[in-house]
Amino acid sequence: MKYSVNIGDRFGRLVVVALSRTKGTLGNQYFECICDCGTLKTIRGHSLASGVTKSCKCLQRDFVTTLMSTHGKSGTPEYGAWTAILQRCRNEKHKHYAYYGGRGIECRFESFEAFFADIGPRPSLKHTVDRKNTNGHYEAGNVQWATRKEQSRNIRSNRFITYKGESLLEDEWRIRYGLGRGVISARINRLGWSVEKALNTPSKRRRPSPYGRLDT
């Protein structure tokens, strides 16, 4: 994969100051970088360009310090939710980072206090933090407490379909019209049917199937 790293470029807290004498494989050059904290470090060019490395590791240390700080609510569900958000958005080693920070989702609250002031106390043990706009950031006005059922209506894979002035999830339309899972989207996306035809055409089974598939 091609990448571009030049002297003077900034990557997070790092500024490229020189080409390193360290030899890389397959043309993957190393660069001498100075971190905002003053540390000089040799870093692989691809790690800089891809965003994998953004500091000399001081960023991670600062992150841990943030997690260790207290606000009078350490150990509460609300503070646990806050630290989980920070992990998903800022810790590149977190198992779910790719789905949050890795795809540009940011935590824009300046502090736990700001987060708590916006979202309020957790209503029950069944509630977890949800973003109203699932492609938006964790920021004021876009976070709420929601149950699993409420969140299932808000996941990225859910699709709203409008028919006769009414907008419902695809799953709600298929239940109302007695259709199988995936039938509506297959008809609209693969066959190019109109919404009206996709909803009003009954499904027919070709033959008994262990997967319960319905034809279109």
Coordinates of C-alpha atoms in Angstrom, one line a residue:
M1 CA 0.0 0.0 0.0
K2 CA 1.4 3.4 -0.9
Y3 CA 1.7 6.1 1.7
S4 CA 3.2 9.6 1.9
V5 CA 5.3 10.9 4.7
N6 CA 7.4 14.0 4.4
I7 CA 9.7 16.0 6.6
G8 CA 7.6 18.5 8.6
D9 CA 4.4 16.4 8.4
R10 CA 2.4 16.1 11.7
F11 CA 0.7 12.9 12.7
G12 CA -1.1 13.3 16.0
R13 CA 1.5 14.5 18.5
L14 CA 4.4 13.5 16.2
V15 CA 6.3 15.8 13.8
V16 CA 8.6 14.2 11.2
V17 CA 12.1 15.7 11.5
A18 CA 14.3 13.4 9.5
L19 CA 14.6 10.2 7.5
S20 CA 15.9 7.4 9.7
R21 CA 18.9 5.2 8.8
T22 CA 16.9 2.2 10.0
K23 CA 16.1 0.1 7.0
G24 CA 12.6 -1.2 6.4
T25 CA 11.4 -4.0 4.3
L26 CA 9.6 -3.7 1.0
G27 CA 10.4 0.0 0.8
N28 CA 8.7 0.7 4.2
Q29 CA 11.0 3.5 5.4
Y30 CA 11.4 4.6 9.0
F31 CA 11.4 8.3 10.2
E32 CA 12.8 10.2 13.1
C33 CA 9.9 12.0 14.8
I34 CA 9.7 14.4 17.7
C35 CA 6.7 14.1 20.0
D36 CA 4.9 17.2 21.5
C37 CA 6.2 16.0 24.9
G38 CA 9.8 16.3 23.6
T39 CA 10.6 12.7 23.1
L40 CA 12.5 11.7 19.9
K41 CA 11.4 8.4 18.4
T42 CA 12.0 6.3 15.3
I43 CA 8.7 5.2 13.7
R44 CA 7.7 3.2 10.7
G45 CA 6.3 5.4 7.9
H46 CA 3.2 3.2 7.3
S47 CA 2.4 3.4 11.0
L48 CA 2.4 7.2 10.8
A49 CA 0.4 7.5 7.6
S50 CA -2.2 4.9 8.6
G51 CA -2.8 6.6 12.0
V52 CA -1.7 3.6 14.0
T53 CA 1.0 5.6 15.8
K54 CA 0.1 9.1 17.0
S55 CA 2.6 9.7 19.8
C56 CA 5.7 8.3 21.6
K57 CA 3.2 6.5 23.9
C58 CA 2.6 9.5 26.0
L59 CA -0.9 9.7 24.5
Q60 CA -1.7 6.3 26.0
R61 CA -0.2 7.3 29.4
D62 CA -2.4 10.5 29.4
F63 CA -5.4 8.3 28.5
V64 CA -4.7 6.0 31.5
T65 CA -4.4 9.0 33.8
T66 CA -7.8 10.3 32.6
L67 CA -9.3 6.9 33.5
M68 CA -7.7 6.9 36.9
S69 CA -9.0 10.3 37.8
T70 CA -12.1 10.6 40.1
H71 CA -15.1 12.8 40.0
G72 CA -17.1 11.7 43.0
K73 CA -18.8 8.9 41.0
S74 CA -16.0 6.4 40.5
G75 CA -17.4 2.9 40.6
T76 CA -20.9 4.0 39.4
P77 CA -22.6 2.7 36.3
E78 CA -22.5 6.2 34.8
Y79 CA -18.7 6.5 35.3
G80 CA -18.2 2.9 33.9
A81 CA -20.1 3.9 30.8
W82 CA -17.9 7.0 30.4
T83 CA -14.7 5.0 30.7
A84 CA -16.0 2.4 28.2
I85 CA -16.7 5.2 25.7
L86 CA -13.2 6.5 26.1
Q87 CA -11.8 3.1 25.5
R88 CA -13.8 2.4 22.4
C89 CA -13.0 5.8 20.9
R90 CA -9.3 6.4 21.9
N91 CA -7.6 3.1 22.9
E92 CA -6.4 1.6 19.6
K93 CA -5.8 -1.7 21.4
H94 CA -9.5 -2.1 22.5
K95 CA -11.3 -4.9 20.8
H96 CA -14.0 -2.6 19.6
Y97 CA -11.9 0.3 18.6
A98 CA -12.3 -0.4 14.8
Y99 CA -16.1 0.1 15.1
Y100 CA -15.7 3.4 17.0
G101 CA -12.5 5.4 17.0
G102 CA -11.3 3.4 14.0
R103 CA -14.1 4.7 11.9
G104 CA -13.9 8.3 13.1
I105 CA -16.4 8.2 16.0
E106 CA -15.1 10.6 18.7
C107 CA -15.9 11.3 22.3
R108 CA -16.3 15.1 22.3
F109 CA -17.2 15.6 26.0
E110 CA -14.5 17.5 27.8
S111 CA -15.0 15.6 31.0
F112 CA -17.1 13.1 32.9
E113 CA -19.0 15.9 34.5
A114 CA -20.0 17.2 31.1
F115 CA -21.1 13.8 30.0
F116 CA -23.1 13.2 33.1
A117 CA -24.8 16.6 32.9
D118 CA -26.0 15.8 29.4
I119 CA -27.1 12.2 29.8
G120 CA -28.2 12.1 33.5
P121 CA -28.5 9.1 35.9
R122 CA -28.9 5.6 34.5
P123 CA -32.6 4.8 34.6
S124 CA -32.2 1.0 35.3
L125 CA -29.9 -1.9 35.0
K126 CA -31.3 -2.6 31.6
H127 CA -30.2 0.7 30.1
T128 CA -26.8 1.4 28.4
V129 CA -25.5 4.4 26.5
D130 CA -26.8 4.8 23.0
R131 CA -26.1 7.4 20.3
K132 CA -29.3 8.8 18.7
N133 CA -27.4 9.2 15.4
T134 CA -25.3 6.0 15.2
N135 CA -22.9 7.7 12.7
G136 CA -22.5 10.7 15.0
H137 CA -20.1 11.3 17.8
Y138 CA -20.5 10.9 21.5
E139 CA -21.4 14.6 22.2
A140 CA -24.0 16.8 23.8
G141 CA -27.5 16.1 22.3
N142 CA -26.5 12.7 20.7
V143 CA -26.3 10.4 23.7
Q144 CA -29.1 8.8 25.7
W145 CA -29.9 5.8 27.9
A146 CA -31.6 3.1 26.0
T147 CA -32.6 -0.6 26.5
R148 CA -31.4 -3.3 24.1
K149 CA -34.8 -3.3 22.4
E150 CA -34.7 0.4 21.9
Q151 CA -31.1 0.2 20.6
S152 CA -32.0 -2.6 18.2
R153 CA -34.1 0.0 16.3
N154 CA -31.1 2.3 16.1
I155 CA -28.3 0.1 14.8
R156 CA -26.5 0.9 11.5
S157 CA -27.9 -2.2 9.8
N158 CA -31.6 -1.2 10.4
R159 CA -33.2 0.4 7.4
F160 CA -36.3 2.6 7.5
I161 CA -38.7 2.2 4.5
T162 CA -41.4 4.8 3.7
Y163 CA -44.7 3.6 2.1
K164 CA -47.9 5.6 1.8
G165 CA -46.4 8.3 4.1
E166 CA -45.5 5.9 6.9
S167 CA -41.9 5.1 7.8
L168 CA -41.1 1.8 9.6
L169 CA -38.2 -0.5 10.0
E170 CA -37.9 -3.1 7.3
D171 CA -38.5 -5.8 10.0
E172 CA -41.7 -4.1 11.0
W173 CA -42.9 -4.0 7.4
R174 CA -42.2 -7.7 6.8
I175 CA -44.1 -8.7 10.0
R176 CA -47.1 -6.6 8.9
Y177 CA -47.1 -8.1 5.4
G178 CA -46.2 -11.6 6.4
L179 CA -42.9 -11.7 4.6
G180 CA -39.6 -13.6 5.4
R181 CA -36.5 -12.0 6.7
G182 CA -34.4 -10.3 3.9
V183 CA -37.1 -10.7 1.3
I184 CA -38.0 -7.0 1.1
S185 CA -34.4 -5.8 0.8
A186 CA -33.6 -8.5 -1.8
R187 CA -36.6 -7.5 -3.9
I188 CA -35.7 -3.8 -3.7
N189 CA -31.9 -4.0 -4.0
R190 CA -31.3 -7.1 -6.2
L191 CA -34.5 -7.1 -8.3
G192 CA -35.1 -3.4 -8.5
W193 CA -38.8 -3.7 -7.4
S194 CA -40.7 -0.7 -6.1
V195 CA -41.5 -0.6 -2.4
E196 CA -45.2 -1.1 -3.2
K197 CA -44.5 -4.3 -5.2
A198 CA -42.0 -5.6 -2.7
L199 CA -44.5 -5.3 0.2
N200 CA -47.6 -6.5 -1.6
T201 CA -46.3 -9.5 -3.4
P202 CA -46.7 -12.7 -1.3
S203 CA -43.7 -14.9 -0.8
K204 CA -43.8 -18.5 -2.0
R205 CA -41.7 -21.5 -0.8
R206 CA -39.9 -23.3 -3.6
R207 CA -39.3 -26.5 -1.5
P208 CA -38.8 -27.3 2.1
S209 CA -35.5 -25.9 3.4
P210 CA -33.7 -26.3 6.7
Y211 CA -32.9 -22.6 6.6
G212 CA -36.5 -21.6 6.0
R213 CA -35.6 -19.4 3.1
L214 CA -38.3 -17.7 1.1
D215 CA -38.1 -16.9 -2.6
T216 CA -38.9 -13.5 -3.9

